[in-house]
XYZ file of C-alpha atoms in Angstrom:
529
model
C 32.576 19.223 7.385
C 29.775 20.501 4.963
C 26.425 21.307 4.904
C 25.609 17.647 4.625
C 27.318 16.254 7.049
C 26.873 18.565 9.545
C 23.172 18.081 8.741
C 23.449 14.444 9.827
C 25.174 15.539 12.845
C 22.565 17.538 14.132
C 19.536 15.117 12.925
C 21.769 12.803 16.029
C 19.364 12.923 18.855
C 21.089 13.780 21.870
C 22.758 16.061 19.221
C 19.940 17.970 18.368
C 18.747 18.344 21.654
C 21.410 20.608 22.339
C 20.067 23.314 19.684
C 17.070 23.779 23.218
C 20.366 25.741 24.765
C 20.359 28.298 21.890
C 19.750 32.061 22.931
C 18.483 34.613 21.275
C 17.903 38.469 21.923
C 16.519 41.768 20.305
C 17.224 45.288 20.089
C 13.872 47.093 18.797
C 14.221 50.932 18.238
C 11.360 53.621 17.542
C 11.440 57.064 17.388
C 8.920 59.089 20.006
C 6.791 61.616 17.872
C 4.158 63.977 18.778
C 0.655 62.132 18.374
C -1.073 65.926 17.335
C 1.135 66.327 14.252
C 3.305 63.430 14.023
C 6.709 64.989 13.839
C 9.525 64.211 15.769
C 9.384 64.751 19.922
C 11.189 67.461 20.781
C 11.098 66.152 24.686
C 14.060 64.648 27.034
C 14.038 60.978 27.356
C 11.121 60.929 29.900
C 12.208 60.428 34.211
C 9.627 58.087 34.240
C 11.173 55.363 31.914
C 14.650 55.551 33.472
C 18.167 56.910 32.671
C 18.836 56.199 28.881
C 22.636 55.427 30.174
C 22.265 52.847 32.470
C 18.603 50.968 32.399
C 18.928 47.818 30.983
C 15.982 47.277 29.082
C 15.240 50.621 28.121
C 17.512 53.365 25.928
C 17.852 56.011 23.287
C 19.962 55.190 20.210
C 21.501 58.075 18.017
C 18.755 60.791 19.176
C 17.306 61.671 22.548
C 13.820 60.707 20.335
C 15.119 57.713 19.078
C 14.131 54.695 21.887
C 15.702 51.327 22.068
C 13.782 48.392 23.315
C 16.421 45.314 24.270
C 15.739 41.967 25.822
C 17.572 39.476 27.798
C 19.029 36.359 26.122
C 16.268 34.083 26.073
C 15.309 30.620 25.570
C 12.841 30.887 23.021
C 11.373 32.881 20.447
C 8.088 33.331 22.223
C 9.963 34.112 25.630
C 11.823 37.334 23.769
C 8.416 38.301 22.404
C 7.183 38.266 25.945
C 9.576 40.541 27.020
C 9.553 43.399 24.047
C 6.102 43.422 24.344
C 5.942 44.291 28.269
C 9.210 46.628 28.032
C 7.066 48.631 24.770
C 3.930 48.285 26.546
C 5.275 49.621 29.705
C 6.879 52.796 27.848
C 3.981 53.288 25.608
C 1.805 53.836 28.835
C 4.485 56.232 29.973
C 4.528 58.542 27.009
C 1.155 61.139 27.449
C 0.502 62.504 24.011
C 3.508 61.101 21.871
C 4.067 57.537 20.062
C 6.375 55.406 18.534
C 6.622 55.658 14.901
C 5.792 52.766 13.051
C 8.994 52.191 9.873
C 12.636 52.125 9.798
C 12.197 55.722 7.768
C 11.680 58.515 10.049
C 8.636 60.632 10.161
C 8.369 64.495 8.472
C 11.956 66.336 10.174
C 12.954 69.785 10.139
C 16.452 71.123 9.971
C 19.409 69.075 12.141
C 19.144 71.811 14.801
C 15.162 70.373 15.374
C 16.495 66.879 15.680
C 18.085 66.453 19.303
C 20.954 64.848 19.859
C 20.629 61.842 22.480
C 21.811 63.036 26.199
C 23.555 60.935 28.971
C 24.322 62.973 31.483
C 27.789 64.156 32.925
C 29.764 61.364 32.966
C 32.783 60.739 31.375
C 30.875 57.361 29.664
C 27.614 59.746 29.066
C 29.243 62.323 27.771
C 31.334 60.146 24.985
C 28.261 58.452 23.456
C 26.664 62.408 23.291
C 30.133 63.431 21.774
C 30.077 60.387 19.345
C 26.726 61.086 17.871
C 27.513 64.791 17.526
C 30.175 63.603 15.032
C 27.987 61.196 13.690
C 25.792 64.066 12.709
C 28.791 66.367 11.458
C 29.932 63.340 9.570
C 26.583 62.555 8.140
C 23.928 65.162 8.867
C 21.699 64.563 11.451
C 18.768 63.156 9.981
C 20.173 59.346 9.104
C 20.512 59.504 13.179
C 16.375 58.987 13.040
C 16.513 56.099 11.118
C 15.011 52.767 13.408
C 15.868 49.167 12.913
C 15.791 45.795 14.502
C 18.766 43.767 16.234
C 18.536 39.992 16.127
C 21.309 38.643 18.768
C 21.972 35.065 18.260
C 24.393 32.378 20.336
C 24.885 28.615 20.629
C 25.428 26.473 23.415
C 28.866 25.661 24.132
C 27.974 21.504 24.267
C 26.893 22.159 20.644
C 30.304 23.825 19.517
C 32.481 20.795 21.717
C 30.597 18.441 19.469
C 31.160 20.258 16.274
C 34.733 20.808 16.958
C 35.115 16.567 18.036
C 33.355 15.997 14.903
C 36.092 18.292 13.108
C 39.095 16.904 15.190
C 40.010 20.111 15.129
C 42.882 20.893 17.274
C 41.784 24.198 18.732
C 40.587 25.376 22.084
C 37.041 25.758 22.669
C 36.350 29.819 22.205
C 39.185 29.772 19.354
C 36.938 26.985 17.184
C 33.823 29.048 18.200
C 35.344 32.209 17.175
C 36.024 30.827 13.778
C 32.413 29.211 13.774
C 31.153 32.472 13.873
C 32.984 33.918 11.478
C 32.600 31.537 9.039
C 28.505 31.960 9.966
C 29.242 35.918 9.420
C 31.095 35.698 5.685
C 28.038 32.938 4.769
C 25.427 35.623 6.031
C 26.889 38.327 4.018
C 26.853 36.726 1.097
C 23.198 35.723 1.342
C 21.603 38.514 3.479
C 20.035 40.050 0.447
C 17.738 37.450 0.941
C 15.741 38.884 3.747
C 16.443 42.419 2.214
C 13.433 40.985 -0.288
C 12.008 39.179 2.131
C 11.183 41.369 5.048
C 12.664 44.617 4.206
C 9.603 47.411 4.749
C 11.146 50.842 3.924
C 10.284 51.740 0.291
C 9.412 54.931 1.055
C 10.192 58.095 2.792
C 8.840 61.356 3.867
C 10.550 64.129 1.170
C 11.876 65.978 3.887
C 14.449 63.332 4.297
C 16.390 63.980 1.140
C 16.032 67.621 1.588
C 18.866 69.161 0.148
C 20.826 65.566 -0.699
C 20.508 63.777 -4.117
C 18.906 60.532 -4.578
C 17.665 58.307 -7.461
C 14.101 57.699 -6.117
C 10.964 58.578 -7.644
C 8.125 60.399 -6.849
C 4.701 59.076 -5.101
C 1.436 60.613 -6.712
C 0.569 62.194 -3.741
C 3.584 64.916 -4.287
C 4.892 64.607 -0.388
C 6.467 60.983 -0.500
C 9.624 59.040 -2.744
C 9.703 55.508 -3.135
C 11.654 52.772 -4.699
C 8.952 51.261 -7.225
C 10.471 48.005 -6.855
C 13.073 48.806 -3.517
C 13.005 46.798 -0.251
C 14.510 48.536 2.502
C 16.013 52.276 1.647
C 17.567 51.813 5.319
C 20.151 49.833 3.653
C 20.942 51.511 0.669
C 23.174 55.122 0.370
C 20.594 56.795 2.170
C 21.750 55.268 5.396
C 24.759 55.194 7.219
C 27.334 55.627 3.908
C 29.630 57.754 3.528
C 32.741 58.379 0.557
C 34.996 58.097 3.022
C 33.918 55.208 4.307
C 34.419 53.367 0.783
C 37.902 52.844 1.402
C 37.577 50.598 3.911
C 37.360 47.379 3.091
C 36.488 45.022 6.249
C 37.751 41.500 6.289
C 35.449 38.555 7.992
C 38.095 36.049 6.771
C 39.410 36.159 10.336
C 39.197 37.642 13.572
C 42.279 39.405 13.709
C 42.150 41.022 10.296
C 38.494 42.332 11.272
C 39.845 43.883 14.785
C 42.882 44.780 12.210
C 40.804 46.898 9.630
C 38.337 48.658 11.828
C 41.339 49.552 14.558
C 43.452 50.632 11.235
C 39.973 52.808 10.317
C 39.755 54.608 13.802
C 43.719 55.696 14.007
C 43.919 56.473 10.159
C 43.169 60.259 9.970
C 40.473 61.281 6.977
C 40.886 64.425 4.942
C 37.147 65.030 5.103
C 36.933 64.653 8.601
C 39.789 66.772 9.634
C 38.512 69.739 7.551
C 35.335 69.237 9.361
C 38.140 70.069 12.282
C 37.792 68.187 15.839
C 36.803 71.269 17.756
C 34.279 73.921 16.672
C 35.083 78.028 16.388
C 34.400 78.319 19.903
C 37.179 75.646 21.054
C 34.517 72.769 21.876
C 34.518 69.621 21.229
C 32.307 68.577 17.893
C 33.534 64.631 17.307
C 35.674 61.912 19.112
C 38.492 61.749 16.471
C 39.068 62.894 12.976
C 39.805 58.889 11.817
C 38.163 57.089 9.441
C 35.521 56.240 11.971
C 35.237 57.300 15.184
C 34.878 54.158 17.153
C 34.162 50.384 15.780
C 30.273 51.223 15.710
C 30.819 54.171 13.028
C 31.169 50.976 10.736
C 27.850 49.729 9.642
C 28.075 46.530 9.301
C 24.914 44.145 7.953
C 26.061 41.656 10.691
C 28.726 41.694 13.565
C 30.720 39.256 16.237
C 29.924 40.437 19.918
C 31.611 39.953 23.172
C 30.377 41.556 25.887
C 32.443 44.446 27.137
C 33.114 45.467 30.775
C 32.840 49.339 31.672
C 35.133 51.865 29.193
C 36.459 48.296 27.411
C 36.059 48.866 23.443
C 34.117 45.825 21.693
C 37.388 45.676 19.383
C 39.492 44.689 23.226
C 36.465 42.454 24.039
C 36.834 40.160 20.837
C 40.519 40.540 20.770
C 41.169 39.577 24.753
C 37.721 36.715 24.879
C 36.430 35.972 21.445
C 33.491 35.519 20.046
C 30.495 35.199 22.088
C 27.458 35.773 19.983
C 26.366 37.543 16.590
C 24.156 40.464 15.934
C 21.777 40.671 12.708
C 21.517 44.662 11.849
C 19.664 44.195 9.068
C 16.204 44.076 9.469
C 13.579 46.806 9.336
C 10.910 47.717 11.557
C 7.660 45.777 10.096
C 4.694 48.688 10.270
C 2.123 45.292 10.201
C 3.308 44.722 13.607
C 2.554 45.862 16.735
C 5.986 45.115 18.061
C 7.777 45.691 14.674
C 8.393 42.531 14.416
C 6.308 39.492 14.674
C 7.042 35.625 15.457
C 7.348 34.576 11.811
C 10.123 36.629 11.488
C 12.224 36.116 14.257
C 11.821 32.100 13.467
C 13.085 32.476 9.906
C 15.874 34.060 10.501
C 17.187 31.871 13.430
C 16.881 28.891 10.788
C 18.644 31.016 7.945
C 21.645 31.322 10.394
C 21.421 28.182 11.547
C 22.054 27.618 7.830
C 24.727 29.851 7.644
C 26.532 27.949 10.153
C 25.995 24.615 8.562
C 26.881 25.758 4.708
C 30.977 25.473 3.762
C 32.401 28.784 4.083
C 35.033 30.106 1.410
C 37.162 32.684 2.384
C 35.686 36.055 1.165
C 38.414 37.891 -1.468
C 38.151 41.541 -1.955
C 36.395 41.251 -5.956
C 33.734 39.269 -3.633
C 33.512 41.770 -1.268
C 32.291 44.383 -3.557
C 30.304 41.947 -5.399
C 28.181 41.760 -1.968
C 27.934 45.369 -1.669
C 26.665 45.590 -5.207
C 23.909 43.176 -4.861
C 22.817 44.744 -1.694
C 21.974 48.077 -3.410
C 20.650 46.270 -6.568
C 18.060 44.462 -3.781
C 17.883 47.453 -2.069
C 16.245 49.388 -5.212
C 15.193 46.545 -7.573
C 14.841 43.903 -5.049
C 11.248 42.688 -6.409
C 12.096 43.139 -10.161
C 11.802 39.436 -11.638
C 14.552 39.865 -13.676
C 17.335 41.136 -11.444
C 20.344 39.399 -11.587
C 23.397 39.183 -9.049
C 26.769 38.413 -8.857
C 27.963 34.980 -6.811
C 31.388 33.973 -6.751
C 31.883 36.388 -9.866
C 28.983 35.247 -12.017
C 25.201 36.116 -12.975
C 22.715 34.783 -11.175
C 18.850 35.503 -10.912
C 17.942 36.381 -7.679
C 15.335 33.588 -8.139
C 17.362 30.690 -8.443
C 19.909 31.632 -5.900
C 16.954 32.411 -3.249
C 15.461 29.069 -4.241
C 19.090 27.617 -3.436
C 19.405 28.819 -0.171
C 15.329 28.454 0.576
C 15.746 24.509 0.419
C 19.389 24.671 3.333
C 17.179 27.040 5.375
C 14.125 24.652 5.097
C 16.559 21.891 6.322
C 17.867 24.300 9.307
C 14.449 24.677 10.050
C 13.554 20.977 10.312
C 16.263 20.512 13.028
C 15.268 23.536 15.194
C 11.075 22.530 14.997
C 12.667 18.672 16.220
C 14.567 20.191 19.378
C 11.932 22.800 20.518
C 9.279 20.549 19.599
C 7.324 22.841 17.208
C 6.561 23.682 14.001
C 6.734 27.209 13.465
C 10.326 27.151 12.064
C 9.131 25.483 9.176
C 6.302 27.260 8.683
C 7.521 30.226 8.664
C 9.740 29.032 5.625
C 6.668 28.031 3.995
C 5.456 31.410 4.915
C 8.627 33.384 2.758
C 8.512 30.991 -0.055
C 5.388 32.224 -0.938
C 6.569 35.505 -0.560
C 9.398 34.588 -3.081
C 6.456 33.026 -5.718
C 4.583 36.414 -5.095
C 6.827 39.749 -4.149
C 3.142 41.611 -3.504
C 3.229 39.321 -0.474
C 6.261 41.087 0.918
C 5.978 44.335 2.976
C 7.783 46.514 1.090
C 4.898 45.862 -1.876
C 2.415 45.999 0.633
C 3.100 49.156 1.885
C 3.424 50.915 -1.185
C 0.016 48.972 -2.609
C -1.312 50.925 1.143
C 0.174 54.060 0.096
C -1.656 54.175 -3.433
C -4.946 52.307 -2.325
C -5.490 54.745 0.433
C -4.655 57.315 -1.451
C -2.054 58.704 1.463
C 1.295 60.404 1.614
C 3.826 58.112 3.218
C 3.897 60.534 6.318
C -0.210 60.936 6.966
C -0.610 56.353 6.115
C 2.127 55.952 8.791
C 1.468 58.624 11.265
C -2.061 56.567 10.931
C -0.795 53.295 11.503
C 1.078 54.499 14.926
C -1.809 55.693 16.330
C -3.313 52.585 15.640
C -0.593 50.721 17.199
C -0.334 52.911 20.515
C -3.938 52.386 20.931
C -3.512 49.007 21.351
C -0.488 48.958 23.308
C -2.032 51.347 25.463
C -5.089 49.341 25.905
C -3.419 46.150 27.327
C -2.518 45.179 30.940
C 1.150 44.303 32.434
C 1.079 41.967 35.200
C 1.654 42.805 38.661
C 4.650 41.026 38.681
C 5.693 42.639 35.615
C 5.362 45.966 36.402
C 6.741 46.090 39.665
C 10.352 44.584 37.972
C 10.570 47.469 35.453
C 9.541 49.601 38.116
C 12.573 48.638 39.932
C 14.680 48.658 36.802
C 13.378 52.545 36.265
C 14.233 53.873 40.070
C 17.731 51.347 40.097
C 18.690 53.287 37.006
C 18.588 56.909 38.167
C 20.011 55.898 40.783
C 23.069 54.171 39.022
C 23.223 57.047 37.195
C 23.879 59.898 39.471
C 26.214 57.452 41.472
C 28.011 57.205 38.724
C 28.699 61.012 37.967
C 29.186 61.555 41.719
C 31.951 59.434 41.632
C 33.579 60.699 38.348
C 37.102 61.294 38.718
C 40.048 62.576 36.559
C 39.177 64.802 33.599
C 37.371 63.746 30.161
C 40.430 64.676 28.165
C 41.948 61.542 30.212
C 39.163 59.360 30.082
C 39.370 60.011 25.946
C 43.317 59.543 25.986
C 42.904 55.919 28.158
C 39.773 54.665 25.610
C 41.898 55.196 22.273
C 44.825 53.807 24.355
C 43.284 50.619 23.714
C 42.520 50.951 20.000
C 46.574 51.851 19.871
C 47.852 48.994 21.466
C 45.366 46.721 19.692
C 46.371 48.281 16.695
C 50.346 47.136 17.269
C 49.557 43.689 17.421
């Protein structure tokens, strides 16, 4: 089917009612800094928010300063708004005299050795994810593990896939037509994510000491202590985040599930030069990263959107997609907004359910390798040039403005949006496509140009005008009240957690060098298929 015809399909009544099953989830992270001087918290994760390993709701990402924020599926865009803002409100009350910093770009850092690694405990599972980021910060210095972003976890009912797949008469099983749904979703997204790179990306600038010592092709803010992309988005996508050469040989097919599982299980066996120099054990004989592959693990790979299955304890996400499919999506690809509280605000979150919602309707050619590099070209050209009005990008091998393509994909998006308002009986989904089109019409709209217009109205460096807008930010949080009922569930989540956790090193059995051995086991096995 195409875009039209699916389109019909959905405008079906009992058809579109089905879209009221859709779930969506987030993953907010923020980095804890020091409210007196705003750099980075030198502190553990704090007792009195839980164990980082096993809480549900509440963990640290690449640093022990780095916290991540992540809801339940939920049945509507204000329910997952609810819940981020009592799981940040709860932690924000926890934190005595430190805060969460407001962008995707981290605050003022020292040297790697000030910028603490995150800790699990003893385990064999908490002692792999230290491992893993102390090879992430080998691999790529330490600093890119302070960088903060947003997750946007997406899924459709199952009665709205059986109905797409009987209006297809395709003959596949349920999870094998939903697998490919998803990926043909994914390859649309990636072609068209640069979209809300413009749109919503809010990192064009960065503290200096985040380039210290690294080149970079950014220029310099007046007030001497800040670089910025004059006309950038979101830095946090570009070569100053998770990018390495060796990591340009990998080229990542969406075409199918089995050559994705393919390439990244053919990254994480294939040993790299640089890596093995870098050797897997340190002068002393201890351990300083998981392998010396391409990648580590799957997650190495940074990826502007992925397919998710939920794993079961020490099962790789790579065995999870291979062994059950496709379950849901994750958007990576989004920066923390520093004009909201929560990093993220309503608007957002409705925009981009109706952009994949478009996605998912839109035909969906297979992606060839010329077109793969194509998309990784126009994501740095948005990335530093995003709001120039004469940028141009490649589609299908040819020249477009970034105008007319947006304008394109504004009026399928504006159509998505129209189906989702019908089923949850709103109007916010088009709105908030009203909302970006003006944003499009007028890039100082967009936060990347309003932050920068902050930085040079106010006269501020990029650290002191977001150190600022924290503290602003924590006031507030601090200043409003969890329910009763509220409260006494994360209460229980915080005590259930420590205690999960040290039942779970009391019962650790067998040695880490065997837990390693049994995890890559399944990356090898995968990998002979």
């Amino acid at each position: 089917m195409n875009f039209d015809q699916r389109l019909e399909l959905l405008q079906q009544p009992e058809i579109n009612a089905l879209l009221l099953s859709t779930l969506r989830g987030l993953e907010r992270e923020a980095l804890r800094v020091n409210a007196s001087n705003g750099k980075l918290a030198q502190t553990a994760h704090p007792a009195a928010i839980g164990s980082a390993l096993t809480h549900p709701q509440i963990t640290t990402d690449y640093s022990e300063a780095l916290l991540e924020f992540i809801t339940d599926p939920q049945p509507s865009i204000p329910a997952v708004m609810r819940q981020l803002e009592d799981t940040v409100v709860y932690v924000v009350q926890r934190l005595g005299d430190e805060v969460l910093w407001a962008n995707s770009m981290p605050c003022q850092l020292g040297p790697d050795s000030e910028i603490p690694l995150a800790q699990y405990g003893s385990s064999h599972t908490g002692r792999m994810k230290t491992l893993y980021r102390e090879g992430l910060g080998l691999r790529y210095g330490r600093a890119m593990q302070c960088i903060a972003g947003i997750h946007f976890n997406f899924s459709l009912p199952d009665s709205l896939w059986a109905r797409l797949r009987d209006q297809d008469l395709s003959p596949l099983t349920l999870q094998d037509y939903k697998t490919r749904g998803y990926m043909s979703l994914i390859r649309n997204f990636r072609r068209q994510f640069w979209l809300l790179l413009y749109l919503m990306g809010a990192a064009p600038a960065i503290c200096k000491s985040f380039v210290r010592d690294r080149p970079h092709k950014l220029s310099p803010c007046a007030d001497g202590h800040s670089l910025c992309a004059l006309l950038g988005t979101s830095l946090r996508m570009g070569n100053l985040g998770y990018q390495s050469s060796a990591q340009d040989a990998i080229v990542v097919c969406y075409n199918e599930l089995g050559s994705y599982i393919g390439e990244l299980c053919k990254a994480i066996l294939t040993p790299a030069y640089a890596y093995e120099a870098l050797g897997l054990r340190d002068a002393e004989g201890r351990c300083q990263q998981l392998n010396t592959g391409l990648l580590q693990i799957e997650n190495e790979f940074y990826s502007t959107i992925r397919p998710k299955q939920t794993t079961r304890r020490g099962e790789t996400q790579l065995r999870a997609l291979a062994e059950r499919g496709v379950e849901y999506i994750e958007v990576r690809c989004l920066d923390l907004n520093p004009f909201a509280d929560l990093g993220i605000d309503p608007e957002q979150l409705y925009f981009v359910e109706a952009f994949l919602l478009a996605c998912l309707l839109e035909e969906s050619p297979q992606t060839t390798t010329e077109e793969y590099r194509d998309m990784q070209a126009n994501q740095a050209a948005v990335v530093y040039r995003g709001r120039d009005p004469q940028l141009q990008l490649k589609r299908f091998g040819r020249s477009v403005s970034l105008s007319d393509w947006a304008a394109q994909i504004m009026r399928r998006v504006g159509l998505a949006a129209e189906q989702l308002d019908r089923a949850m009986d709103t109007q916010e989904y088009s709105r908030s496509v009203a909302s970006m089109q003006q944003r499009l019409l007028d890039s100082s709209l967009t936060p990347s140009a309003r932050l920068l217009a902050s930085l040079e109205r106010e006269q501020l460096s990029y650290q002191r005008w977001m150190m600022a807008r924290s503290l602003d930010i924590s006031q507030r949080l601090r200043e409003r009240t969890l329910d009763a009922e509220t409260s006494a569930l994360l209460n229980r989540l915080t005590r259930r957690s420590l205690e999960d956790q040290r039942q779970l090193e009391a019962a650790q059995t067998g040695s880490f060098d065997d837990y390693l051995a049994a995890y890559y086991q399944q990356y090898l096995k995968l990998g002979r298929r």
